[in-house]
PDB file of C-alpha atoms in Angstrom:
ATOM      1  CA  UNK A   9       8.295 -16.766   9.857  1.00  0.00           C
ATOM      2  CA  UNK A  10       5.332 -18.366   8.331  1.00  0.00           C
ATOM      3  CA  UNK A  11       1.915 -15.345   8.321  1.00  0.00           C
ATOM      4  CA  UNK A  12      -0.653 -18.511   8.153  1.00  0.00           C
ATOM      5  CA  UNK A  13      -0.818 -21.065  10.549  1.00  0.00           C
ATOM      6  CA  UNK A  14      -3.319 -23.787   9.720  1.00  0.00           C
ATOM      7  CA  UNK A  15      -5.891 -25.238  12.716  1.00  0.00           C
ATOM      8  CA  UNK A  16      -4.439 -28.070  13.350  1.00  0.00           C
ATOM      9  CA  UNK A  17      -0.803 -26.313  14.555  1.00  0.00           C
ATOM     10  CA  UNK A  18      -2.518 -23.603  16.350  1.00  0.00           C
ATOM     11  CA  UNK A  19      -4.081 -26.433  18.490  1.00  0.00           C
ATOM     12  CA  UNK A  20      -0.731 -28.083  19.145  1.00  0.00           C
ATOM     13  CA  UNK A  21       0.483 -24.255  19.694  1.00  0.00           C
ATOM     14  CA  UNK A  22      -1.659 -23.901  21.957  1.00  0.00           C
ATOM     15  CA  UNK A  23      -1.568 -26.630  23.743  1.00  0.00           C
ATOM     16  CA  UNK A  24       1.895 -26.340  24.199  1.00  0.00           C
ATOM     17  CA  UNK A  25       4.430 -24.588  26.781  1.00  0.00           C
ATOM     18  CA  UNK A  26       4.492 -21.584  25.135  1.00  0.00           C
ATOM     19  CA  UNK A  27       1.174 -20.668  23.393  1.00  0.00           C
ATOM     20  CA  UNK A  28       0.528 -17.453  21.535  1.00  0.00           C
ATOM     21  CA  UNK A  29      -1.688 -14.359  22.384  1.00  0.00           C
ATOM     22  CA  UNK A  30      -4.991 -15.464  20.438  1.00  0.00           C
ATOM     23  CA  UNK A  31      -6.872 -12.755  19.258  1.00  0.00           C
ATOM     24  CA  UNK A  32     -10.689 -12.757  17.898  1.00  0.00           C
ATOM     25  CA  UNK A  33     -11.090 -10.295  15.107  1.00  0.00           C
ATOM     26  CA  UNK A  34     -14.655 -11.126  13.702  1.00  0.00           C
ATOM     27  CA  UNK A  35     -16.125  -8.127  11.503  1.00  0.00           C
ATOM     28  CA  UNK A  36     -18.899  -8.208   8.498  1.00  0.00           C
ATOM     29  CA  UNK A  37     -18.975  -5.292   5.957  1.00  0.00           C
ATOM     30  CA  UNK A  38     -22.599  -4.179   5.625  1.00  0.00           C
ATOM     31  CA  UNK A  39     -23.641  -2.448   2.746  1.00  0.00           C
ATOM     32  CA  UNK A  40     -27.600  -2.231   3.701  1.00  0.00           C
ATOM     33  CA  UNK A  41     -29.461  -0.641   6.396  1.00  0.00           C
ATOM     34  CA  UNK A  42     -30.729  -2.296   9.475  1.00  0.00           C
ATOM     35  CA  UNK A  43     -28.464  -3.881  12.045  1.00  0.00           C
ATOM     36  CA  UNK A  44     -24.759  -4.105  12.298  1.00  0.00           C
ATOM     37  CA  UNK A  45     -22.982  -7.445  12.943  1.00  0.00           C
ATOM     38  CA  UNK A  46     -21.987  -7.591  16.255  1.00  0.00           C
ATOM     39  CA  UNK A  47     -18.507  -9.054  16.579  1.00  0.00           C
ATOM     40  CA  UNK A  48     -18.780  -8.861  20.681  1.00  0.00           C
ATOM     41  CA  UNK A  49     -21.547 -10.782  20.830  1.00  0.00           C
ATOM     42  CA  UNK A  50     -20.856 -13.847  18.234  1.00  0.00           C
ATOM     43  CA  UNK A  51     -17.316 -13.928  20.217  1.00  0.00           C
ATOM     44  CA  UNK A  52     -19.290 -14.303  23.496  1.00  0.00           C
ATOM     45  CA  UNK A  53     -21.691 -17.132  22.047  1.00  0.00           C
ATOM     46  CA  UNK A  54     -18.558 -19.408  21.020  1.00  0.00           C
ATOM     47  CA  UNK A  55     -14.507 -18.518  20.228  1.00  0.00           C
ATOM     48  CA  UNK A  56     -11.758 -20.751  19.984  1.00  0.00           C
ATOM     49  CA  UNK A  57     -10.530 -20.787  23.757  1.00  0.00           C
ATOM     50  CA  UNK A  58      -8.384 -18.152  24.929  1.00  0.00           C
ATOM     51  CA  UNK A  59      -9.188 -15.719  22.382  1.00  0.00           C
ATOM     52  CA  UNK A  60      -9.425 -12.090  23.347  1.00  0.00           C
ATOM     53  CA  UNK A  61     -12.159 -10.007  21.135  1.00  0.00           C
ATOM     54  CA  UNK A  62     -10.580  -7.353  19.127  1.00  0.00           C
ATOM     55  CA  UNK A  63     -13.157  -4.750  17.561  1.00  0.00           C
ATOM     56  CA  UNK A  64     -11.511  -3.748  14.027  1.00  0.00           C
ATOM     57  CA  UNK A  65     -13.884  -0.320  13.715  1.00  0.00           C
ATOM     58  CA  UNK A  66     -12.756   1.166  17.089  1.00  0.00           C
ATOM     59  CA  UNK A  67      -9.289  -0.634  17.684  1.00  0.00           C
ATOM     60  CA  UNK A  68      -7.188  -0.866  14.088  1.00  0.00           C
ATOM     61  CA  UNK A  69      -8.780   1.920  12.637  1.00  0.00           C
ATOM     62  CA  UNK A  70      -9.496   5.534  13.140  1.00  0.00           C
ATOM     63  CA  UNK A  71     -12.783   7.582  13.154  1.00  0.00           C
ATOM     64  CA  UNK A  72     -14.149   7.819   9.375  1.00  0.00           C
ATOM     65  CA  UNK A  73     -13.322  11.134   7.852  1.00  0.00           C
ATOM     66  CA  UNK A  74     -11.593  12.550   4.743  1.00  0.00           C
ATOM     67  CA  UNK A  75      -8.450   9.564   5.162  1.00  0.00           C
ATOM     68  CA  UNK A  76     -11.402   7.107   4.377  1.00  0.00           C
ATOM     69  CA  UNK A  77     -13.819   4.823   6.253  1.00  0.00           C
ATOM     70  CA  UNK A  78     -11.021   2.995   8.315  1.00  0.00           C
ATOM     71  CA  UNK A  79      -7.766   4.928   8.367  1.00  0.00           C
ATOM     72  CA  UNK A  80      -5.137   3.907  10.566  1.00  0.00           C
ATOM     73  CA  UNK A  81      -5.968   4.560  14.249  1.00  0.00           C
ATOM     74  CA  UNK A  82      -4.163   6.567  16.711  1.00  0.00           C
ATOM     75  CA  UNK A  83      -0.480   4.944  17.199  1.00  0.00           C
ATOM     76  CA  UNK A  84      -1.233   5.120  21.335  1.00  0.00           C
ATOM     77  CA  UNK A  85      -4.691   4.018  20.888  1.00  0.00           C
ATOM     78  CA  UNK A  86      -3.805   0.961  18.934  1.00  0.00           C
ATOM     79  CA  UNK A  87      -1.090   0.230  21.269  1.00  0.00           C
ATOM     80  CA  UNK A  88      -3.367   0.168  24.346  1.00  0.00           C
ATOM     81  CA  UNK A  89      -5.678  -1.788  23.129  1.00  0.00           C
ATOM     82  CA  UNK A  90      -2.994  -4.519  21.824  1.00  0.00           C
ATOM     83  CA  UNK A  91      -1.850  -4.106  25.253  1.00  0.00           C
ATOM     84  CA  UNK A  92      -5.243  -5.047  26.904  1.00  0.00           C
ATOM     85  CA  UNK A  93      -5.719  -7.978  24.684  1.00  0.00           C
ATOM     86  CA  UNK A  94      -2.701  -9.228  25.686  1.00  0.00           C
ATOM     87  CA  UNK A  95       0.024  -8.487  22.978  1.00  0.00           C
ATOM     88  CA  UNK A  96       3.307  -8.609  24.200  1.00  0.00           C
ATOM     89  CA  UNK A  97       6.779  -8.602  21.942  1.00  0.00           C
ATOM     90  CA  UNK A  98       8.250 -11.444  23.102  1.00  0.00           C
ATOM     91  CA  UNK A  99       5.447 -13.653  22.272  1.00  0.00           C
ATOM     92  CA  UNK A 100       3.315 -15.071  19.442  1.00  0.00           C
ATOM     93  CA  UNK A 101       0.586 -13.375  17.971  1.00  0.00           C
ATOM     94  CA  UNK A 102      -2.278 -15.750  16.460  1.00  0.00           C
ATOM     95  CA  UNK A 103      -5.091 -13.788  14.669  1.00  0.00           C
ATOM     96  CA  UNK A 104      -8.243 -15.401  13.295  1.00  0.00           C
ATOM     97  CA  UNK A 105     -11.977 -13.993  11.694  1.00  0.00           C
ATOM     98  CA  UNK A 106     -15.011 -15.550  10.611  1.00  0.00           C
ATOM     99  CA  UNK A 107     -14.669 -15.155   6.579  1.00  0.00           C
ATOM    100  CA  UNK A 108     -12.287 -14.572   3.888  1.00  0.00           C
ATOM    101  CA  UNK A 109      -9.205 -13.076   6.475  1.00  0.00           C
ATOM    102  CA  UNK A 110     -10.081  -9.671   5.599  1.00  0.00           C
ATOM    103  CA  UNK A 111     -10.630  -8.359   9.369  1.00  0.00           C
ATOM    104  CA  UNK A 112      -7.415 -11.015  10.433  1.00  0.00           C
ATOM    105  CA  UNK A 113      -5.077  -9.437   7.963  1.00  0.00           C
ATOM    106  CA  UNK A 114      -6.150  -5.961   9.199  1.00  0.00           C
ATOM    107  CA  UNK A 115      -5.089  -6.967  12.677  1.00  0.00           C
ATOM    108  CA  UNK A 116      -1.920  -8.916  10.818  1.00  0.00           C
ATOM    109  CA  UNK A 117      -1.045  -6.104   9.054  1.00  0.00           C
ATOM    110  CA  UNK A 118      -1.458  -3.235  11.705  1.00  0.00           C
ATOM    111  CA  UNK A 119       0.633  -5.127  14.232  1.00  0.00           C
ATOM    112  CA  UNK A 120       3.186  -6.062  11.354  1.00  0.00           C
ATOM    113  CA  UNK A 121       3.390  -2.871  10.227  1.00  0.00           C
ATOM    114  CA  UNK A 122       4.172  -1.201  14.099  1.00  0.00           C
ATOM    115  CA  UNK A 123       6.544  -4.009  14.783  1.00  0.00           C
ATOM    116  CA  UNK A 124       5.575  -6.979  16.055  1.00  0.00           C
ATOM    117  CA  UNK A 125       7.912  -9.664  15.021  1.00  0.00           C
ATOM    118  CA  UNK A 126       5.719 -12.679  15.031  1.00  0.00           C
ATOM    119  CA  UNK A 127       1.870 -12.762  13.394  1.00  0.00           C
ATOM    120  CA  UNK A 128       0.029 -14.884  11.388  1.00  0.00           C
ATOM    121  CA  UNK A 129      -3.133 -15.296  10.481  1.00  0.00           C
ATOM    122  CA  UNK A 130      -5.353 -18.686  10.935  1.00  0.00           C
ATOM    123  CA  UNK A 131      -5.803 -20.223   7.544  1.00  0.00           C
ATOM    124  CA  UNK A 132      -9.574 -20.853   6.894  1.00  0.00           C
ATOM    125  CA  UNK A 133     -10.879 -18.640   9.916  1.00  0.00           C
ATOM    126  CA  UNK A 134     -13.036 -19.675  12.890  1.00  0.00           C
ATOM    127  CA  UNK A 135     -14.554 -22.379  10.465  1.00  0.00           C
ATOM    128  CA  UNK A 136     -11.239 -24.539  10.187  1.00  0.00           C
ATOM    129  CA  UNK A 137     -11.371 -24.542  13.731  1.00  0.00           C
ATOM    130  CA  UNK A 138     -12.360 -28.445  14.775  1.00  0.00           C
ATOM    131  CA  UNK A 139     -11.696 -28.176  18.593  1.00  0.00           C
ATOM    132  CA  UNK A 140     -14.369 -26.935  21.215  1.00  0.00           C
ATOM    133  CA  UNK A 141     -15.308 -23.477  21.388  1.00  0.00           C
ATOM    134  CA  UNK A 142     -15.679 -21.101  24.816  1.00  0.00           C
ATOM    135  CA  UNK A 143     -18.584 -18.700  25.389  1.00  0.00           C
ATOM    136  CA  UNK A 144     -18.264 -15.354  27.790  1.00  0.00           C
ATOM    137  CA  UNK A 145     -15.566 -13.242  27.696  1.00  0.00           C
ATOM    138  CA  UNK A 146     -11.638 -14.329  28.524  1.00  0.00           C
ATOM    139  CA  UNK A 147      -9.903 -12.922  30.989  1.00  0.00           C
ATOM    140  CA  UNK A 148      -5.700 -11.827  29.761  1.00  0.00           C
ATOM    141  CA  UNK A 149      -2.460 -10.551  31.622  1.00  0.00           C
ATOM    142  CA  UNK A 150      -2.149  -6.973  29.860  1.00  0.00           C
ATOM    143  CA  UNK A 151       0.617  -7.239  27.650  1.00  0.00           C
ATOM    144  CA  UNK A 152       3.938  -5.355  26.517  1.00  0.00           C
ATOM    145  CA  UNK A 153       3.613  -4.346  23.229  1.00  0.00           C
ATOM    146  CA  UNK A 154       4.910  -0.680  22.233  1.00  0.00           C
ATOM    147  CA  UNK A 155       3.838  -0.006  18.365  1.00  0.00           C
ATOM    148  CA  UNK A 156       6.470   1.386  16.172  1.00  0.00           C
ATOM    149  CA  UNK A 157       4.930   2.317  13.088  1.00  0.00           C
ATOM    150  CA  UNK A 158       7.115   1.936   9.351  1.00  0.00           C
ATOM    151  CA  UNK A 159       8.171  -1.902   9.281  1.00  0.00           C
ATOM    152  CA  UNK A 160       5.874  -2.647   6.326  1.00  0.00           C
ATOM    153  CA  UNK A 161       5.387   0.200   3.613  1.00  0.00           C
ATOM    154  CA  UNK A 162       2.220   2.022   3.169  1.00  0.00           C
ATOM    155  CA  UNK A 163       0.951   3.852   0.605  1.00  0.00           C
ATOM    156  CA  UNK A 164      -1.037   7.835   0.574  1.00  0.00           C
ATOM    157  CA  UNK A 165      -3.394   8.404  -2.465  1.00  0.00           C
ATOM    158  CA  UNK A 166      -0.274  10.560  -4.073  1.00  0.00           C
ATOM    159  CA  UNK A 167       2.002   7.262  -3.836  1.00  0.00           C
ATOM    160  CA  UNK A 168      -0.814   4.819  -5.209  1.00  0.00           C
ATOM    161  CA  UNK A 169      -1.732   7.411  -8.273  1.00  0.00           C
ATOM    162  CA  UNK A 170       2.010   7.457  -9.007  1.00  0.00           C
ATOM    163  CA  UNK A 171       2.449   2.950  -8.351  1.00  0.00           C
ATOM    164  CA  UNK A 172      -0.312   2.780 -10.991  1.00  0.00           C
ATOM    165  CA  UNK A 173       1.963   4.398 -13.204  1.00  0.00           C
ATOM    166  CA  UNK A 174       5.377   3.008 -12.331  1.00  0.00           C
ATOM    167  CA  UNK A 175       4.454  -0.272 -10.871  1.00  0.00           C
ATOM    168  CA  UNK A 176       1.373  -2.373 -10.016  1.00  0.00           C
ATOM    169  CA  UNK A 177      -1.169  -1.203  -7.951  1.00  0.00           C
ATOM    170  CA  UNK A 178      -4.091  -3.902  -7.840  1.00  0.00           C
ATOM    171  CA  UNK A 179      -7.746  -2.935  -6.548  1.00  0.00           C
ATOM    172  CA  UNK A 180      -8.657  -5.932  -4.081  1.00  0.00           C
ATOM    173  CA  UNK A 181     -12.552  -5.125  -4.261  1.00  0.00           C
ATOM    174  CA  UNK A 182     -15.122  -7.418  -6.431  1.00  0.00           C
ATOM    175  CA  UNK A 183     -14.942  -6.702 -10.011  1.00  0.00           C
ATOM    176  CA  UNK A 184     -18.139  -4.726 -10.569  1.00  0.00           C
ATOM    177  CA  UNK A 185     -16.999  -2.184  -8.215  1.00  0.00           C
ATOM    178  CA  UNK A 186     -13.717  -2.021  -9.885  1.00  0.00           C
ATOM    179  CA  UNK A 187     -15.661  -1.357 -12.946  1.00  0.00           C
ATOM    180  CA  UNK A 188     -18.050   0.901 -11.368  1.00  0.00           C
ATOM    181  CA  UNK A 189     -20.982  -1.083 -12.013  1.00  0.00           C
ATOM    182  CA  UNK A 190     -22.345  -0.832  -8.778  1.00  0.00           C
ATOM    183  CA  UNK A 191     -21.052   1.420  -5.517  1.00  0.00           C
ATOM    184  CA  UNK A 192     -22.916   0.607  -2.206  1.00  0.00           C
ATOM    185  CA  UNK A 193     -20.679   2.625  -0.140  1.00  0.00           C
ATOM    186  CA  UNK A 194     -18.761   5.465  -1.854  1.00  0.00           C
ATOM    187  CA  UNK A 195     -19.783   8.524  -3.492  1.00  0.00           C
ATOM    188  CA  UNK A 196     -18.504   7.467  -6.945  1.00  0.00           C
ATOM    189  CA  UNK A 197     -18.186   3.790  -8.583  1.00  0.00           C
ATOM    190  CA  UNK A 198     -14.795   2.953 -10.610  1.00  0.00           C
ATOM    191  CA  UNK A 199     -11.202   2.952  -9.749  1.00  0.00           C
ATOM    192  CA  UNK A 200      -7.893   4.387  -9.825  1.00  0.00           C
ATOM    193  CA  UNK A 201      -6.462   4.926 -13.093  1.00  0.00           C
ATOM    194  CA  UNK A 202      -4.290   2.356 -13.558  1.00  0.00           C
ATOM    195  CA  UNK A 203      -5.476  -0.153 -11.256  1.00  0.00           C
ATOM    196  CA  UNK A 204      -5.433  -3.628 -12.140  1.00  0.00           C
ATOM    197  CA  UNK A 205      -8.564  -5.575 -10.888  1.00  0.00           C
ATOM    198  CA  UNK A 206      -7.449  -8.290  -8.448  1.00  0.00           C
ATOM    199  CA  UNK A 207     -10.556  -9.615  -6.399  1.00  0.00           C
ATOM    200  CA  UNK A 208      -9.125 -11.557  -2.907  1.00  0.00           C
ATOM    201  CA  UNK A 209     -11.728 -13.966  -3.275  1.00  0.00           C
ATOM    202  CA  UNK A 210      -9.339 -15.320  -6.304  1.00  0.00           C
ATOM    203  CA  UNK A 211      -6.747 -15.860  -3.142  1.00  0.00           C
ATOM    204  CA  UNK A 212      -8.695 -18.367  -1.272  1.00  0.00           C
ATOM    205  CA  UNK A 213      -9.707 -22.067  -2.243  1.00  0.00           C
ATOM    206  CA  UNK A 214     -13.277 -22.813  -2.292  1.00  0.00           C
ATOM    207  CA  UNK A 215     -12.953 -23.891   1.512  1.00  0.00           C
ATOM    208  CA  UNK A 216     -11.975 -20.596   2.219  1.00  0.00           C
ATOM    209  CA  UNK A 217      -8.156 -21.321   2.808  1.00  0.00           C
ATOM    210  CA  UNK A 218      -5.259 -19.363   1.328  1.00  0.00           C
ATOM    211  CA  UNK A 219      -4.367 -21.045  -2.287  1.00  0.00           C
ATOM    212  CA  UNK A 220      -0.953 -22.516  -1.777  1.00  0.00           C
ATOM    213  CA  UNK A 221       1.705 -20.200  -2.318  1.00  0.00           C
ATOM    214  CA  UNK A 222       3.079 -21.437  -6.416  1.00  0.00           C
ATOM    215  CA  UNK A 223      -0.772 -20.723  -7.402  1.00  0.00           C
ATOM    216  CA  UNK A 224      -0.692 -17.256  -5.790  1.00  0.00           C
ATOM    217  CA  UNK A 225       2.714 -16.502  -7.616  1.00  0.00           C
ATOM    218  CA  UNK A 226       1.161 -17.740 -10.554  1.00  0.00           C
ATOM    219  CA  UNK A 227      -1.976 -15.677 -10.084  1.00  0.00           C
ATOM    220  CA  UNK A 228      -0.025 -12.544  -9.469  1.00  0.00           C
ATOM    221  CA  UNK A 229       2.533 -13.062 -12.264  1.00  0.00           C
ATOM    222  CA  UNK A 230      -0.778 -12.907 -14.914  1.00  0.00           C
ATOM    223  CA  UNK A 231      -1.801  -9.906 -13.427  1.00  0.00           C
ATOM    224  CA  UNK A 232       1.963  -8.327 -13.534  1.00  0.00           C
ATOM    225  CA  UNK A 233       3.879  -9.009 -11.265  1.00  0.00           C
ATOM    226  CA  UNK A 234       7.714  -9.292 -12.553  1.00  0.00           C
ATOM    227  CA  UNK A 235      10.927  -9.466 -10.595  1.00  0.00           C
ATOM    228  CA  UNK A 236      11.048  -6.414  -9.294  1.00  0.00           C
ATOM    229  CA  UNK A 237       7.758  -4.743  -9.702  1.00  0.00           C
ATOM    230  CA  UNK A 238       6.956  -2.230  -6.850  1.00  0.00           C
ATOM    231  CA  UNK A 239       3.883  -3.697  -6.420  1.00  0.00           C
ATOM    232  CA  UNK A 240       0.434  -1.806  -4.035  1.00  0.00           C
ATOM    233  CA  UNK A 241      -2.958  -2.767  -3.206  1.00  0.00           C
ATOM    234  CA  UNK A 242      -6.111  -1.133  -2.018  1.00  0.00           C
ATOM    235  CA  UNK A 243      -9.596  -2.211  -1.975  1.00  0.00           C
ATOM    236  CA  UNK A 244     -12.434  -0.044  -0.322  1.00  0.00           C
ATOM    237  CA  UNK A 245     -11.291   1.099   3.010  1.00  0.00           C
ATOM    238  CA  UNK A 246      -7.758  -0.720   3.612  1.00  0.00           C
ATOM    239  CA  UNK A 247      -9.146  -4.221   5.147  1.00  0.00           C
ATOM    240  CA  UNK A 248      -9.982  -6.535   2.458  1.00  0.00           C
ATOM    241  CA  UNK A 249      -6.666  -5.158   0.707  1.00  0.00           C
ATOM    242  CA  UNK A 250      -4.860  -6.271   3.518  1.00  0.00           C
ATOM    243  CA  UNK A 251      -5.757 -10.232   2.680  1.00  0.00           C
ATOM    244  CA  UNK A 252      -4.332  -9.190  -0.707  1.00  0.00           C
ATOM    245  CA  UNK A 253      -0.953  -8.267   1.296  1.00  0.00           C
ATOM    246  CA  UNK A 254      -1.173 -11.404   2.720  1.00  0.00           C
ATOM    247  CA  UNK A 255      -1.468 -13.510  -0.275  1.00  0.00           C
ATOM    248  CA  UNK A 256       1.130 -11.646  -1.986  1.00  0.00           C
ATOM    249  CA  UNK A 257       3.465 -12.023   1.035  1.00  0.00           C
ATOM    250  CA  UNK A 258       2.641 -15.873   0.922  1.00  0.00           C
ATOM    251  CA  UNK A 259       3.783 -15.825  -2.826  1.00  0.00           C
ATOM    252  CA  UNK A 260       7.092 -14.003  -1.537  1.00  0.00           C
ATOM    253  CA  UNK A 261       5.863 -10.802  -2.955  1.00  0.00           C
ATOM    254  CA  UNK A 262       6.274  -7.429  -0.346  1.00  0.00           C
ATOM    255  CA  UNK A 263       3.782  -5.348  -1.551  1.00  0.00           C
ATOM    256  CA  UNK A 264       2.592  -1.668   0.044  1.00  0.00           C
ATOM    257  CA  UNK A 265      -0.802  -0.867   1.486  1.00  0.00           C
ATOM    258  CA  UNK A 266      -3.197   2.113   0.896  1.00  0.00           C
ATOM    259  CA  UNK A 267      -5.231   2.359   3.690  1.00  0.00           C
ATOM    260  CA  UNK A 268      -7.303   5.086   2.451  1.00  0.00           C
ATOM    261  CA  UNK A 269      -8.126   3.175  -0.603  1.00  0.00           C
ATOM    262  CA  UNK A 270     -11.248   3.914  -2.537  1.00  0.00           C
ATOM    263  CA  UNK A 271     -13.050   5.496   0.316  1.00  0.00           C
ATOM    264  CA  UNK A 272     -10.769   7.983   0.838  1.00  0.00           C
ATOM    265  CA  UNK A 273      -9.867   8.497  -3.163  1.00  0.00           C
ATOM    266  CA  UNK A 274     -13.266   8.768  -4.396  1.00  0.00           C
ATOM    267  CA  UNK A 275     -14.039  11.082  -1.550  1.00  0.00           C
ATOM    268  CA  UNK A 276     -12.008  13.991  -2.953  1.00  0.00           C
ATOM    269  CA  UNK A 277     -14.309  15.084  -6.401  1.00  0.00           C
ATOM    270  CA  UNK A 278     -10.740  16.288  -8.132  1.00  0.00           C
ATOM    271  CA  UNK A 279      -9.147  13.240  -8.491  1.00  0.00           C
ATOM    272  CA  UNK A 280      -9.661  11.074 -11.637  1.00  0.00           C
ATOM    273  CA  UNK A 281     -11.805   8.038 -12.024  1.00  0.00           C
ATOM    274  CA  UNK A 282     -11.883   5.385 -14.659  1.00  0.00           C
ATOM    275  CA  UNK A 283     -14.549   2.840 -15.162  1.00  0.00           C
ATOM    276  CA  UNK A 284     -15.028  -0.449 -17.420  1.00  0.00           C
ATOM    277  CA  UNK A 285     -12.592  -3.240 -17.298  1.00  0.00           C
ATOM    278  CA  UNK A 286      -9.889  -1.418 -18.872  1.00  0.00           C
ATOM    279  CA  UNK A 287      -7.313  -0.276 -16.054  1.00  0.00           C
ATOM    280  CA  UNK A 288      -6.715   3.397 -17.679  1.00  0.00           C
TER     281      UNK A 288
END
């Protein structure tokens, strides 16, 4: 099973006699005050047709709290609301954002990772998208899907401090972060000791589509990756780490999550923090 599916084959997909559950994940991370992108309301003013609105904050994640700003959500919660969208087991899952697949692999990810056999993500977002858009709301049969958490591995802060030392555990957020040059979000700038910097905007082309899948082998191979590296990823808050599990997937390389990630690490003052481009 192919995770990316480029525009052009979700419109034949979907045109055809058995098209998949299309759902609209479009987030923004805001680092500044004032108002909050509203993910509702661009899906109401134009989505590809069919597409059911999926809000990332209160459907694949949790309340913020000590486990981070998005830890995984309540197993029933999540399930419900793939339910309402329109998930069901026996059928295709298509999952698409607005930018660089962070909020898509999320959704890719969470239903992956409780089951579902069939995801992918659409290559390039909403802006590969060449057909005509629909505005309102969609209405969807409620689906069958029944989340069983465990098929894809995950990772507490415990099992990414030990990765960093046994494997390759790669820190998906912008460099300057990673080197704790700047921290809009978190109490403390830096990184997990260990932590090789890995930035997901080096997964995507300058059109915003994944690289093809010899580059991203050849990008993860420079940063480490050998045959059989255990290999983890976390970025800020588990979402723009999950593109990174995407890409490596794409290169054939299974790689675990940390959802906490940096936002629940840095939270807790007695865990260690290194700084500067050096990974210790």
């Amino acid at each position: 099973m192919k995770a990316i599916i480029s525009a052009s084959e979700l419109a034949s997909d979907l045109a055809g006699p058995r098209p998949p559950t299309l759902l609209d994940i479009r987030w923004q991370l805001s680092t500044a005050a004032g108002t909050r992108f509203d993910g509702r309301a661009a899906h109401a003013a134009g989505h590809i047709p069919g597409a059911v609105f999926v809000d990332l904050d209160a459907d694949l994640a949790g309340p913020p709290g000590p486990g981070g700003r998005h830890p995984l959500p309540d197993t029933d919660r999540f399930g419900a609301a793939m339910r309402a969208a329109g998930v069901s087991s026996d059928r295709p899952v298509v999952v698409y954002d607005g930018g660089p697949g962070w909020a898509a692999a999320r959704a890719w990810w969470m239903l992956r990772w409780t089951g579902h056999p069939d995801v992918r993500v659409l290559d390039g977002g909403l802006n590969a998208w060449e057909g005509p858009l629909a505005t309102g709301t969609e209405e969807t049969a409620v689906g069958d899907f029944r989340p069983t958490p465990g098929a894809l591995r995950l990772l507490d802060a415990d099992g990414a401090a030990a990765l960093a030392r046994t494997g390759l555990l790669l820190d998906a957020r912008a460099g300057e972060r990673y080197r704790g040059e700047v921290e809009p979000l978190d109490r403390v700038g830096g990184h997990v000791p260990g932590a090789v910097s890995a930035p997901t905007t080096e997964n995507l082309t300058e059109s915003g589509h994944f690289r093809p899948a010899a580059e991203l082998a050849d990008r993860f191979k420079a940063l480490g990756v050998t045959e059989g590296t255990e290999v983890g990823v976390y970025c800020g808050s588990g979402v723009s780490a999950a593109q990174e599990v995407l890409a490596l997937t794409l290169a054939g390389i299974p790689a675990a999550l940390y959802v906490g990630s940096w936002s629940e690490w840095s939270s807790d003052g007695s865990r260690p923090v290194a700084v500067g481009s050096d990974p210790q």
